[in-house]
mmCIF file of C-alpha atoms in Angstrom:
data_model
loop_
_atom_site.group_PDB
_atom_site.id
_atom_site.type_symbol
_atom_site.label_atom_id
_atom_site.label_comp_id
_atom_site.label_asym_id
_atom_site.label_seq_id
_atom_site.Cartn_x
_atom_site.Cartn_y
_atom_site.Cartn_z
ATOM 1 C CA MET A 1 0.033 0.113 0.120
ATOM 2 C CA ALA A 2 1.130 3.396 -0.906
ATOM 3 C CA ASP A 3 2.328 5.820 1.864
ATOM 4 C CA ASN A 4 0.044 8.325 2.374
ATOM 5 C CA SER A 5 2.419 10.846 3.803
ATOM 6 C CA LYS A 6 4.208 11.128 0.593
ATOM 7 C CA VAL A 7 2.511 12.838 -2.253
ATOM 8 C CA SER A 8 3.519 11.763 -5.689
ATOM 9 C CA ASN A 9 0.914 11.644 -8.888
ATOM 10 C CA PRO A 10 2.093 9.563 -11.788
ATOM 11 C CA TYR A 11 0.227 12.140 -13.811
ATOM 12 C CA TYR A 12 1.704 15.214 -12.138
ATOM 13 C CA THR A 13 0.326 18.593 -13.218
ATOM 14 C CA TYR A 14 -1.611 16.853 -15.877
ATOM 15 C CA GLY A 15 -5.302 16.004 -16.443
ATOM 16 C CA ILE A 16 -7.435 14.084 -19.331
ATOM 17 C CA LEU A 17 -10.636 15.797 -20.221
ATOM 18 C CA TYR A 18 -11.753 13.636 -23.206
ATOM 19 C CA LEU A 19 -10.828 10.178 -24.619
ATOM 20 C CA SER A 20 -12.352 9.330 -28.022
ATOM 21 C CA PRO A 21 -13.379 5.638 -29.098
ATOM 22 C CA ASN A 22 -10.345 5.399 -31.460
ATOM 23 C CA PHE A 23 -8.072 6.303 -28.026
ATOM 24 C CA LYS A 24 -9.817 3.410 -26.406
ATOM 25 C CA GLU A 25 -9.274 1.143 -29.226
ATOM 26 C CA TRP A 26 -5.807 2.045 -29.894
ATOM 27 C CA GLU A 27 -4.605 1.448 -26.173
ATOM 28 C CA ALA A 28 -6.692 -1.983 -26.091
ATOM 29 C CA ALA A 29 -4.758 -2.971 -29.412
ATOM 30 C CA LYS A 30 -1.157 -2.208 -28.197
ATOM 31 C CA GLY A 31 -0.912 -5.323 -26.500
ATOM 32 C CA LYS A 32 0.788 -6.699 -23.243
ATOM 33 C CA ARG A 33 3.854 -4.841 -23.288
ATOM 34 C CA TYR A 34 1.936 -1.323 -23.570
ATOM 35 C CA GLU A 35 -0.084 -2.272 -20.645
ATOM 36 C CA GLU A 36 2.785 -3.486 -18.572
ATOM 37 C CA TYR A 37 4.459 -0.196 -19.237
ATOM 38 C CA ARG A 38 1.379 1.827 -18.301
ATOM 39 C CA ARG A 39 0.876 -0.503 -15.366
ATOM 40 C CA ALA A 40 4.562 0.280 -14.302
ATOM 41 C CA TRP A 41 3.724 3.946 -14.706
ATOM 42 C CA VAL A 42 1.915 3.858 -11.895
ATOM 43 C CA GLU A 43 3.614 0.930 -9.775
ATOM 44 C CA ARG A 44 7.121 2.492 -9.842
ATOM 45 C CA ILE A 45 5.385 5.853 -7.916
ATOM 46 C CA ALA A 46 3.426 3.449 -5.624
ATOM 47 C CA SER A 47 6.813 1.544 -4.520
ATOM 48 C CA PHE A 48 9.111 4.400 -5.513
ATOM 49 C CA ASP A 49 11.171 1.869 -7.365
ATOM 50 C CA ALA A 50 13.300 3.334 -10.226
ATOM 51 C CA GLY A 51 13.724 0.015 -11.991
ATOM 52 C CA ASP A 52 16.758 -0.771 -14.088
ATOM 53 C CA PHE A 53 15.894 1.798 -16.600
ATOM 54 C CA PRO A 54 13.881 4.865 -17.330
ATOM 55 C CA LEU A 55 10.550 4.061 -18.535
ATOM 56 C CA ASN A 56 10.420 6.882 -20.855
ATOM 57 C CA ILE A 57 12.993 9.394 -22.254
ATOM 58 C CA ASN A 58 12.255 12.804 -23.163
ATOM 59 C CA VAL A 59 14.377 13.875 -26.114
ATOM 60 C CA GLU A 60 15.225 17.459 -26.599
ATOM 61 C CA VAL A 61 15.815 17.178 -30.385
ATOM 62 C CA THR A 62 16.112 21.095 -30.789
ATOM 63 C CA SER A 63 15.967 23.702 -28.251
ATOM 64 C CA ARG A 64 15.156 25.933 -31.141
ATOM 65 C CA CYS A 65 12.007 27.670 -31.799
ATOM 66 C CA ASN A 66 9.697 29.573 -33.988
ATOM 67 C CA LEU A 67 7.457 31.244 -31.050
ATOM 68 C CA ALA A 68 8.063 33.116 -27.790
ATOM 69 C CA CYS A 69 5.185 32.047 -25.796
ATOM 70 C CA THR A 70 4.370 34.045 -22.569
ATOM 71 C CA PHE A 71 4.523 30.920 -20.419
ATOM 72 C CA CYS A 72 7.730 29.219 -21.759
ATOM 73 C CA THR A 73 11.045 29.649 -20.912
ATOM 74 C CA GLN A 74 12.496 28.876 -24.210
ATOM 75 C CA SER A 75 12.998 32.550 -24.712
ATOM 76 C CA SER A 76 15.444 33.161 -22.002
ATOM 77 C CA LEU A 77 18.029 30.781 -23.568
ATOM 78 C CA ARG A 78 21.259 32.300 -24.311
ATOM 79 C CA PRO A 79 22.588 31.777 -27.953
ATOM 80 C CA ASP A 80 24.869 29.064 -26.693
ATOM 81 C CA GLN A 81 22.064 27.054 -25.057
ATOM 82 C CA LEU A 82 20.388 26.803 -28.503
ATOM 83 C CA GLY A 83 21.037 23.969 -30.961
ATOM 84 C CA ASP A 84 19.883 20.439 -32.294
ATOM 85 C CA LEU A 85 20.923 17.205 -30.745
ATOM 86 C CA PRO A 86 23.170 15.360 -33.096
ATOM 87 C CA PHE A 87 21.545 12.268 -35.266
ATOM 88 C CA GLU A 88 24.537 9.929 -33.959
ATOM 89 C CA ILE A 89 24.056 10.909 -30.356
ATOM 90 C CA TYR A 90 20.169 10.004 -30.769
ATOM 91 C CA THR A 91 20.779 6.633 -32.261
ATOM 92 C CA LYS A 92 23.412 5.643 -29.549
ATOM 93 C CA VAL A 93 20.783 6.376 -26.858
ATOM 94 C CA MET A 94 18.131 4.865 -28.599
ATOM 95 C CA ALA A 95 20.217 1.763 -29.230
ATOM 96 C CA GLU A 96 20.807 1.403 -25.808
ATOM 97 C CA ALA A 97 17.317 2.089 -24.712
ATOM 98 C CA ALA A 98 16.214 -0.918 -27.044
ATOM 99 C CA GLU A 99 18.599 -3.186 -24.956
ATOM 100 C CA TYR A 100 16.823 -2.245 -21.905
ATOM 101 C CA HIS A 101 13.211 -2.419 -23.657
ATOM 102 C CA LEU A 102 12.374 0.956 -23.162
ATOM 103 C CA PRO A 103 8.995 1.469 -24.082
ATOM 104 C CA ALA A 104 8.372 5.202 -24.912
ATOM 105 C CA ALA A 105 9.873 8.367 -25.815
ATOM 106 C CA ASN A 106 8.663 11.950 -25.860
ATOM 107 C CA LEU A 107 10.909 13.931 -28.879
ATOM 108 C CA ASN A 108 10.768 17.347 -27.410
ATOM 109 C CA GLY A 109 12.118 19.813 -25.007
ATOM 110 C CA LEU A 110 12.098 23.676 -25.030
ATOM 111 C CA GLY A 111 12.179 23.612 -29.040
ATOM 112 C CA GLU A 112 9.448 23.202 -31.654
ATOM 113 C CA PRO A 113 10.594 19.354 -32.833
ATOM 114 C CA LEU A 114 9.325 20.460 -36.870
ATOM 115 C CA LEU A 115 12.127 22.460 -37.050
ATOM 116 C CA THR A 116 14.151 19.565 -36.631
ATOM 117 C CA ARG A 117 15.067 17.759 -40.597
ATOM 118 C CA HIS A 118 15.630 14.439 -39.073
ATOM 119 C CA LEU A 119 12.704 14.180 -36.932
ATOM 120 C CA PRO A 120 10.806 11.421 -39.106
ATOM 121 C CA GLU A 121 14.149 9.486 -39.321
ATOM 122 C CA MET A 122 14.337 9.811 -35.375
ATOM 123 C CA ILE A 123 10.579 8.613 -34.803
ATOM 124 C CA ALA A 124 11.368 5.592 -37.553
ATOM 125 C CA PHE A 125 14.668 4.785 -35.868
ATOM 126 C CA ALA A 126 12.708 4.796 -32.400
ATOM 127 C CA LYS A 127 10.045 2.205 -33.754
ATOM 128 C CA GLN A 128 12.428 -0.007 -35.480
ATOM 129 C CA LYS A 129 14.293 -0.437 -31.850
ATOM 130 C CA GLY A 130 10.878 -1.441 -30.709
ATOM 131 C CA LEU A 131 9.594 1.114 -28.542
ATOM 132 C CA VAL A 132 5.651 1.000 -28.505
ATOM 133 C CA ASP A 133 4.862 4.807 -27.646
ATOM 134 C CA VAL A 134 6.591 7.326 -29.558
ATOM 135 C CA MET A 135 5.231 10.936 -29.566
ATOM 136 C CA PHE A 136 5.741 14.709 -29.757
ATOM 137 C CA HIS A 137 4.183 18.000 -28.731
ATOM 138 C CA THR A 138 4.111 20.615 -31.492
ATOM 139 C CA ASN A 139 2.734 24.132 -31.886
ATOM 140 C CA ALA A 140 1.587 23.209 -35.544
ATOM 141 C CA THR A 141 2.730 26.323 -37.178
ATOM 142 C CA ILE A 142 4.727 24.837 -39.704
ATOM 143 C CA MET A 143 2.885 21.540 -40.154
ATOM 144 C CA THR A 144 2.558 20.812 -44.210
ATOM 145 C CA GLU A 145 0.735 17.767 -45.741
ATOM 146 C CA LYS A 146 4.294 16.460 -46.578
ATOM 147 C CA ILE A 147 5.709 16.674 -42.990
ATOM 148 C CA ALA A 148 2.463 15.006 -41.960
ATOM 149 C CA LYS A 149 2.540 12.294 -44.166
ATOM 150 C CA ASP A 150 6.357 11.752 -43.396
ATOM 151 C CA LEU A 151 5.396 11.493 -39.784
ATOM 152 C CA ILE A 152 2.509 9.164 -39.927
ATOM 153 C CA GLU A 153 4.250 6.766 -42.321
ATOM 154 C CA ALA A 154 7.346 7.050 -39.799
ATOM 155 C CA GLY A 155 5.280 5.215 -37.495
ATOM 156 C CA LEU A 156 4.532 7.726 -34.988
ATOM 157 C CA ASP A 157 2.278 6.876 -32.274
ATOM 158 C CA LYS A 158 1.010 10.063 -30.571
ATOM 159 C CA ILE A 159 1.107 13.573 -31.726
ATOM 160 C CA ILE A 160 0.225 16.307 -29.144
ATOM 161 C CA PHE A 161 -0.672 19.863 -30.352
ATOM 162 C CA SER A 162 -0.478 22.844 -27.900
ATOM 163 C CA MET A 163 -3.361 25.246 -28.410
ATOM 164 C CA ASP A 164 -4.281 26.659 -25.124
ATOM 165 C CA SER A 165 -7.179 28.529 -25.989
ATOM 166 C CA PRO A 166 -10.122 28.227 -28.273
ATOM 167 C CA GLU A 167 -10.237 32.038 -29.001
ATOM 168 C CA LYS A 168 -8.131 33.827 -31.334
ATOM 169 C CA GLU A 169 -7.155 36.718 -29.106
ATOM 170 C CA THR A 170 -6.230 34.803 -26.274
ATOM 171 C CA TYR A 171 -4.385 32.154 -27.978
ATOM 172 C CA GLU A 172 -2.149 34.906 -29.982
ATOM 173 C CA SER A 173 -1.419 36.730 -26.900
ATOM 174 C CA MET A 174 -0.056 33.728 -25.281
ATOM 175 C CA ARG A 175 1.695 32.218 -28.439
ATOM 176 C CA ILE A 176 3.756 35.037 -29.614
ATOM 177 C CA ASN A 177 4.149 35.105 -33.299
ATOM 178 C CA ALA A 178 1.564 32.335 -34.047
ATOM 179 C CA LYS A 179 -1.658 32.758 -35.828
ATOM 180 C CA PHE A 180 -4.515 30.990 -34.544
ATOM 181 C CA GLU A 181 -6.381 30.229 -38.227
ATOM 182 C CA ASN A 182 -2.917 28.958 -39.103
ATOM 183 C CA ALA A 183 -2.660 26.767 -36.281
ATOM 184 C CA LEU A 184 -6.307 25.411 -36.772
ATOM 185 C CA LYS A 185 -5.849 24.864 -40.470
ATOM 186 C CA ASN A 186 -2.756 22.719 -39.980
ATOM 187 C CA ILE A 187 -4.054 20.390 -37.470
ATOM 188 C CA ARG A 188 -7.134 19.954 -39.265
ATOM 189 C CA LEU A 189 -4.776 19.018 -42.208
ATOM 190 C CA PHE A 190 -2.956 16.480 -40.195
ATOM 191 C CA ALA A 191 -6.186 14.815 -39.584
ATOM 192 C CA LYS A 192 -7.281 14.887 -43.049
ATOM 193 C CA VAL A 193 -3.720 13.610 -44.265
ATOM 194 C CA ARG A 194 -4.222 10.457 -41.618
ATOM 195 C CA GLU A 195 -7.487 10.045 -43.058
ATOM 196 C CA SER A 196 -6.702 9.930 -46.556
ATOM 197 C CA LEU A 197 -4.134 7.355 -45.464
ATOM 198 C CA GLY A 198 -6.501 5.030 -44.048
ATOM 199 C CA ARG A 199 -4.719 5.271 -40.448
ATOM 200 C CA LYS A 200 -6.104 5.547 -36.959
ATOM 201 C CA THR A 201 -2.694 6.391 -35.786
ATOM 202 C CA PRO A 202 -0.651 8.607 -34.597
ATOM 203 C CA THR A 203 -3.304 9.576 -32.203
ATOM 204 C CA ILE A 204 -4.194 13.197 -32.103
ATOM 205 C CA ARG A 205 -4.278 15.002 -28.539
ATOM 206 C CA LEU A 206 -5.125 18.444 -28.155
ATOM 207 C CA THR A 207 -3.705 20.267 -25.008
ATOM 208 C CA MET A 208 -4.144 23.704 -23.269
ATOM 209 C CA VAL A 209 -1.713 25.212 -20.904
ATOM 210 C CA VAL A 210 -4.202 26.490 -18.116
ATOM 211 C CA THR A 211 -3.931 30.073 -16.688
ATOM 212 C CA ASP A 212 -6.079 32.398 -15.080
ATOM 213 C CA ARG A 213 -7.020 33.926 -18.482
ATOM 214 C CA ASN A 214 -8.128 30.799 -20.132
ATOM 215 C CA ALA A 215 -9.714 28.464 -17.375
ATOM 216 C CA HIS A 216 -12.936 29.613 -18.122
ATOM 217 C CA GLN A 217 -12.618 28.553 -21.847
ATOM 218 C CA VAL A 218 -12.121 24.662 -20.794
ATOM 219 C CA LYS A 219 -15.627 23.728 -22.066
ATOM 220 C CA ASP A 220 -15.188 25.395 -25.136
ATOM 221 C CA PHE A 221 -11.970 24.079 -25.985
ATOM 222 C CA VAL A 222 -13.488 20.662 -25.499
ATOM 223 C CA LYS A 223 -16.225 21.558 -27.891
ATOM 224 C CA LEU A 224 -13.815 22.904 -30.688
ATOM 225 C CA TRP A 225 -11.604 20.010 -30.450
ATOM 226 C CA GLN A 226 -13.866 17.040 -29.909
ATOM 227 C CA PRO A 227 -14.660 16.165 -33.396
ATOM 228 C CA ILE A 228 -11.172 15.632 -34.356
ATOM 229 C CA ALA A 229 -9.263 14.912 -31.214
ATOM 230 C CA ASP A 230 -8.557 11.464 -29.864
ATOM 231 C CA GLN A 231 -7.511 12.908 -26.471
ATOM 232 C CA ILE A 232 -7.829 16.582 -24.739
ATOM 233 C CA THR A 233 -5.997 17.146 -21.973
ATOM 234 C CA LEU A 234 -4.852 20.293 -19.522
ATOM 235 C CA GLN A 235 -1.571 21.082 -18.111
ATOM 236 C CA ASP A 236 -1.257 23.471 -14.906
ATOM 237 C CA LEU A 237 0.742 26.249 -15.377
ATOM 238 C CA THR A 238 3.993 26.169 -13.718
ATOM 239 C CA TRP A 239 7.696 27.421 -13.304
ATOM 240 C CA ARG A 240 6.902 31.345 -12.403
ATOM 241 C CA THR A 241 10.412 32.412 -12.058
ATOM 242 C CA LYS A 242 13.788 30.907 -13.581
ATOM 243 C CA LEU A 243 16.899 31.691 -11.963
ATOM 244 C CA LEU A 244 19.706 32.313 -14.686
ATOM 245 C CA ASP A 245 23.655 33.167 -14.307
ATOM 246 C CA ASN A 246 22.737 36.477 -16.384
ATOM 247 C CA GLY A 247 19.186 37.293 -14.835
ATOM 248 C CA GLU A 248 15.674 36.310 -14.121
ATOM 249 C CA TRP A 249 12.882 34.854 -16.232
ATOM 250 C CA SER A 250 9.631 35.785 -15.027
ATOM 251 C CA ASN A 251 6.387 33.856 -16.297
ATOM 252 C CA LYS A 252 4.116 36.446 -18.172
ATOM 253 C CA GLU A 253 0.938 34.319 -17.133
ATOM 254 C CA LYS A 254 -0.516 33.614 -13.681
ATOM 255 C CA SER A 255 -1.682 30.388 -12.526
ATOM 256 C CA ALA A 256 -5.505 29.236 -12.579
ATOM 257 C CA ILE A 257 -4.670 28.111 -8.913
ATOM 258 C CA PRO A 258 -4.614 31.151 -6.766
ATOM 259 C CA MET A 259 -2.233 29.430 -4.341
ATOM 260 C CA ASP A 260 -0.078 31.028 -1.891
ATOM 261 C CA MET A 261 3.392 29.047 -1.915
ATOM 262 C CA GLU A 262 4.342 29.446 1.605
ATOM 263 C CA GLU A 263 0.622 28.826 2.938
ATOM 264 C CA ILE A 264 0.609 25.472 0.922
ATOM 265 C CA ARG A 265 4.233 24.593 2.429
ATOM 266 C CA GLN A 266 3.144 25.293 6.005
ATOM 267 C CA LYS A 267 -0.177 23.229 5.620
ATOM 268 C CA ALA A 268 1.677 20.440 4.221
ATOM 269 C CA ARG A 269 3.893 20.456 7.374
ATOM 270 C CA GLU A 270 1.094 20.530 9.600
ATOM 271 C CA HIS A 271 -0.276 17.684 7.850
ATOM 272 C CA LYS A 272 3.081 15.726 7.553
ATOM 273 C CA LEU A 273 2.998 15.594 3.996
ATOM 274 C CA SER A 274 5.965 15.364 1.964
ATOM 275 C CA PHE A 275 6.608 15.536 -1.668
ATOM 276 C CA VAL A 276 8.514 12.923 -3.798
ATOM 277 C CA CYS A 277 8.988 13.801 -7.414
ATOM 278 C CA PRO A 278 7.536 10.994 -9.817
ATOM 279 C CA ALA A 279 10.002 11.861 -12.603
ATOM 280 C CA LEU A 280 13.133 10.346 -10.318
ATOM 281 C CA PHE A 281 11.438 7.048 -10.913
ATOM 282 C CA GLN A 282 9.824 7.444 -14.354
ATOM 283 C CA SER A 283 11.655 9.398 -16.810
ATOM 284 C CA ALA A 284 14.637 11.002 -18.126
ATOM 285 C CA TRP A 285 15.355 14.027 -20.015
ATOM 286 C CA LEU A 286 18.150 13.899 -22.555
ATOM 287 C CA PHE A 287 19.128 17.604 -23.988
ATOM 288 C CA TRP A 288 20.308 18.655 -27.186
ATOM 289 C CA ASN A 289 23.641 19.099 -25.629
ATOM 290 C CA SER A 290 23.682 15.233 -24.413
ATOM 291 C CA ASP A 291 23.111 16.160 -20.610
ATOM 292 C CA ILE A 292 20.747 14.139 -18.859
ATOM 293 C CA ILE A 293 18.634 15.860 -16.544
ATOM 294 C CA PRO A 294 16.278 14.363 -13.867
ATOM 295 C CA CYS A 295 13.089 16.854 -14.906
ATOM 296 C CA SER A 296 11.685 19.358 -16.914
ATOM 297 C CA ASN A 297 12.450 22.289 -14.394
ATOM 298 C CA PRO A 298 14.048 25.272 -16.426
ATOM 299 C CA ASN A 299 16.491 25.642 -13.552
ATOM 300 C CA ALA A 300 17.731 21.840 -14.237
ATOM 301 C CA ARG A 301 19.352 22.494 -17.486
ATOM 302 C CA GLN A 302 22.271 24.140 -15.517
ATOM 303 C CA HIS A 303 21.917 23.150 -12.042
ATOM 304 C CA MET A 304 20.950 19.569 -11.814
ATOM 305 C CA VAL A 305 22.888 17.782 -14.571
ATOM 306 C CA MET A 306 23.065 14.111 -13.595
ATOM 307 C CA GLY A 307 25.857 13.270 -16.509
ATOM 308 C CA ASN A 308 26.331 13.233 -20.041
ATOM 309 C CA VAL A 309 25.708 10.544 -22.388
ATOM 310 C CA LYS A 310 29.016 11.686 -24.283
ATOM 311 C CA ASN A 311 30.969 10.063 -21.971
ATOM 312 C CA ALA A 312 28.336 7.662 -20.100
ATOM 313 C CA THR A 313 25.670 5.438 -20.800
ATOM 314 C CA LEU A 314 22.120 6.184 -20.044
ATOM 315 C CA LYS A 315 22.189 3.344 -17.827
ATOM 316 C CA GLN A 316 25.055 4.633 -15.997
ATOM 317 C CA VAL A 317 23.354 7.897 -15.266
ATOM 318 C CA TRP A 318 20.350 6.522 -14.292
ATOM 319 C CA ASP A 319 22.047 4.496 -11.658
ATOM 320 C CA GLY A 320 24.684 6.993 -10.869
ATOM 321 C CA GLU A 321 25.414 8.908 -7.676
ATOM 322 C CA PRO A 322 23.648 12.005 -8.632
ATOM 323 C CA TYR A 323 20.459 10.165 -9.294
ATOM 324 C CA ARG A 324 20.766 7.982 -6.061
ATOM 325 C CA GLU A 325 21.457 10.875 -3.976
ATOM 326 C CA LEU A 326 18.187 12.945 -5.175
ATOM 327 C CA ARG A 327 15.790 10.032 -4.857
ATOM 328 C CA LYS A 328 17.129 9.585 -1.522
ATOM 329 C CA LEU A 329 16.720 13.287 -0.493
ATOM 330 C CA HIS A 330 12.961 13.025 -1.725
ATOM 331 C CA LEU A 331 12.133 9.493 -0.151
ATOM 332 C CA GLU A 332 13.720 10.894 3.372
ATOM 333 C CA GLY A 333 11.153 14.054 3.058
ATOM 334 C CA ARG A 334 13.979 16.379 2.785
ATOM 335 C CA TRP A 335 13.252 17.544 -0.836
ATOM 336 C CA GLU A 336 13.410 21.089 -0.052
ATOM 337 C CA GLU A 337 17.092 20.948 0.886
ATOM 338 C CA HIS A 338 17.731 21.084 -2.965
ATOM 339 C CA PRO A 339 17.942 24.671 -4.205
ATOM 340 C CA VAL A 340 16.164 23.779 -7.340
ATOM 341 C CA CYS A 341 13.282 21.352 -5.910
ATOM 342 C CA LYS A 342 12.824 23.865 -3.169
ATOM 343 C CA ASP A 343 11.499 26.277 -5.707
ATOM 344 C CA CYS A 344 9.723 24.124 -8.036
ATOM 345 C CA GLU A 345 6.003 24.435 -8.398
ATOM 346 C CA VAL A 346 5.192 20.889 -9.198
ATOM 347 C CA PRO A 347 5.511 19.937 -5.692
ATOM 348 C CA MET A 348 3.484 23.016 -4.686
ATOM 349 C CA VAL A 349 0.350 22.095 -7.130
ATOM 350 C CA GLU A 350 0.642 18.277 -5.992
ATOM 351 C CA LEU A 351 0.697 19.245 -2.417
ATOM 352 C CA TYR A 352 -2.013 21.444 -2.832
ATOM 353 C CA LYS A 353 -4.137 18.840 -4.579
ATOM 354 C CA ALA A 354 -3.690 16.463 -1.680
ATOM 355 C CA LEU A 355 -4.412 19.019 1.106
ATOM 356 C CA GLN A 356 -7.431 19.807 -0.758
ATOM 357 C CA SER A 357 -8.472 16.441 -0.971
ATOM 358 C CA ARG A 358 -8.327 16.159 2.945
ATOM 359 C CA ASN A 359 -10.603 19.127 2.918
ATOM 360 C CA VAL A 360 -7.969 21.629 4.289
ATOM 361 C CA VAL A 361 -9.191 24.995 4.122
ATOM 362 C CA PHE A 362 -6.974 27.654 2.463
ATOM 363 C CA GLY A 363 -6.867 31.457 2.230
ATOM 364 C CA ALA A 364 -8.562 33.934 4.794
ATOM 365 C CA THR A 365 -11.889 34.673 3.363
ATOM 366 C CA GLU A 366 -15.216 32.680 2.339
ATOM 367 C CA GLU A 367 -14.698 33.981 -1.319
ATOM 368 C CA ASN A 368 -11.274 32.649 -1.515
ATOM 369 C CA ASN A 369 -12.202 29.235 -0.547
ATOM 370 C CA ARG A 370 -15.101 29.228 -3.199
ATOM 371 C CA GLN A 371 -12.473 29.752 -5.731
ATOM 372 C CA LEU A 372 -10.193 27.156 -4.524
ATOM 373 C CA VAL A 373 -12.513 24.535 -5.069
ATOM 374 C CA SER A 374 -14.091 26.067 -8.493
ATOM 375 C CA PRO A 375 -13.825 23.154 -11.176
ATOM 376 C CA LEU A 376 -12.954 26.064 -13.591
ATOM 377 C CA ALA A 377 -10.510 27.831 -11.465
ATOM 378 C CA ILE A 378 -8.737 24.743 -10.909
ATOM 379 C CA PRO A 379 -9.572 22.601 -13.913
ATOM 380 C CA VAL A 380 -6.865 19.947 -12.891
ATOM 381 C CA VAL A 381 -7.532 18.902 -9.495
ATOM 382 C CA SER A 382 -7.438 15.523 -10.410
ATOM 383 C CA GLU A 383 -7.211 13.392 -13.656
ATOM 384 C CA LYS A 384 -10.976 12.806 -13.518
ATOM 385 C CA SER A 385 -12.782 15.414 -15.629
ATOM 386 C CA GLN A 386 -14.938 17.915 -13.994
ATOM 387 C CA ASP A 387 -18.291 19.057 -15.608
ATOM 388 C CA VAL A 388 -16.825 18.067 -19.184
ATOM 389 C CA THR A 389 -16.655 14.754 -21.237
ATOM 390 C CA SER A 390 -15.320 11.811 -18.889
ATOM 391 C CA GLY A 391 -12.189 9.656 -19.967
ATOM 392 C CA GLU A 392 -10.135 7.040 -18.297
ATOM 393 C CA ASP A 393 -7.085 5.483 -19.707
ATOM 394 C CA ILE A 394 -4.935 2.485 -18.491
ATOM 395 C CA VAL A 395 -2.893 4.899 -15.959
ATOM 396 C CA ASN A 396 -6.211 5.970 -14.358
ATOM 397 C CA ARG A 397 -7.745 2.904 -14.174
ATOM 398 C CA ILE A 398 -4.904 1.237 -12.544
ATOM 399 C CA LYS A 399 -4.428 4.105 -10.199
ATOM 400 C CA ARG A 400 -8.342 3.729 -9.222
ATOM 401 C CA GLU A 401 -7.796 -0.139 -8.685
ATOM 402 C CA LYS A 402 -4.969 0.729 -6.112
ATOM 403 C CA GLY A 403 -6.924 3.202 -4.277
ATOM 404 C CA MET A 404 -4.444 6.055 -5.618
ATOM 405 C CA ALA A 405 -6.865 8.104 -7.631
#
């Protein structure tokens, strides 16, 4: 049984609003290995077991991007932090991953993957190495019919389109340099190409980063994308600031969760709750410069490097002392002793959810408390959708079976 004093969510800061019949058929048809992978996604957190190898690797195929989104730290990168992952490094890591039967890869980091010339070849290589779930996120702005066809024929399992709003003004004010109509057209184009090829894969996911400006648009977002999406998801806004050697980046958006981080920290201590980062047991991040990082925290890029695959194997890094020490820190309830973890917002979001599930009252006023339980103010309190179309995938089913939901 899971330790209830340790808060760790397999789907941290992420929620599902809708799953199509096609998505459910796709999951059911993936077979035993896929279900074992999704079960392990939950069980590694239930038992805090890192296993022999990551279950997923997030590969930053490029850190370059054609947009300057208001909530993304990509625009804060220095010129020397911009580049593409060499194809030979990618194939080296994927070849090793195949030896350990790595089931999944997400081919993106801070950049736009479609800017990478080798992306279809990278997808095809991963599939040839036996990965069962290969995906990437894209802003869709440079999608073409040829690119769509190349991605589909490469064997891509999932494509995740990041839109953030069903409304032009909000979307364009958040995704600087993007045009709403163009993104809409390109996503529909991808769906049309998939249909013309007689395919049901890759599955199409639409996702939005939820802020205080777009939280009220959740229902309209579902309504807009349900006709073509296989999956519709939400992502909590995180990373309010990023400490840099040459200054500080501040998020231009505000969270839909009106949370006081210090109050959450104090309430968690009062209720003897501690955070354990699930990423330490599930995934590794490979950046374009070959560094291995334990999570997507923007400060980790400079201050949490676990190793580099130019001079070590991924297995050596996963089992290495930096990873072991960081896991130990979290498991012993001392996660705040690490300067990056201490200022990370993922623990605050997850501790807030755990405290709210225990009916802990936040804030000084009745009005503030009403806001804190509003399903539109906090659309990702749990992975169960709230007042929108329901959906449950394998991970959520297993969580429910284990009493973790």
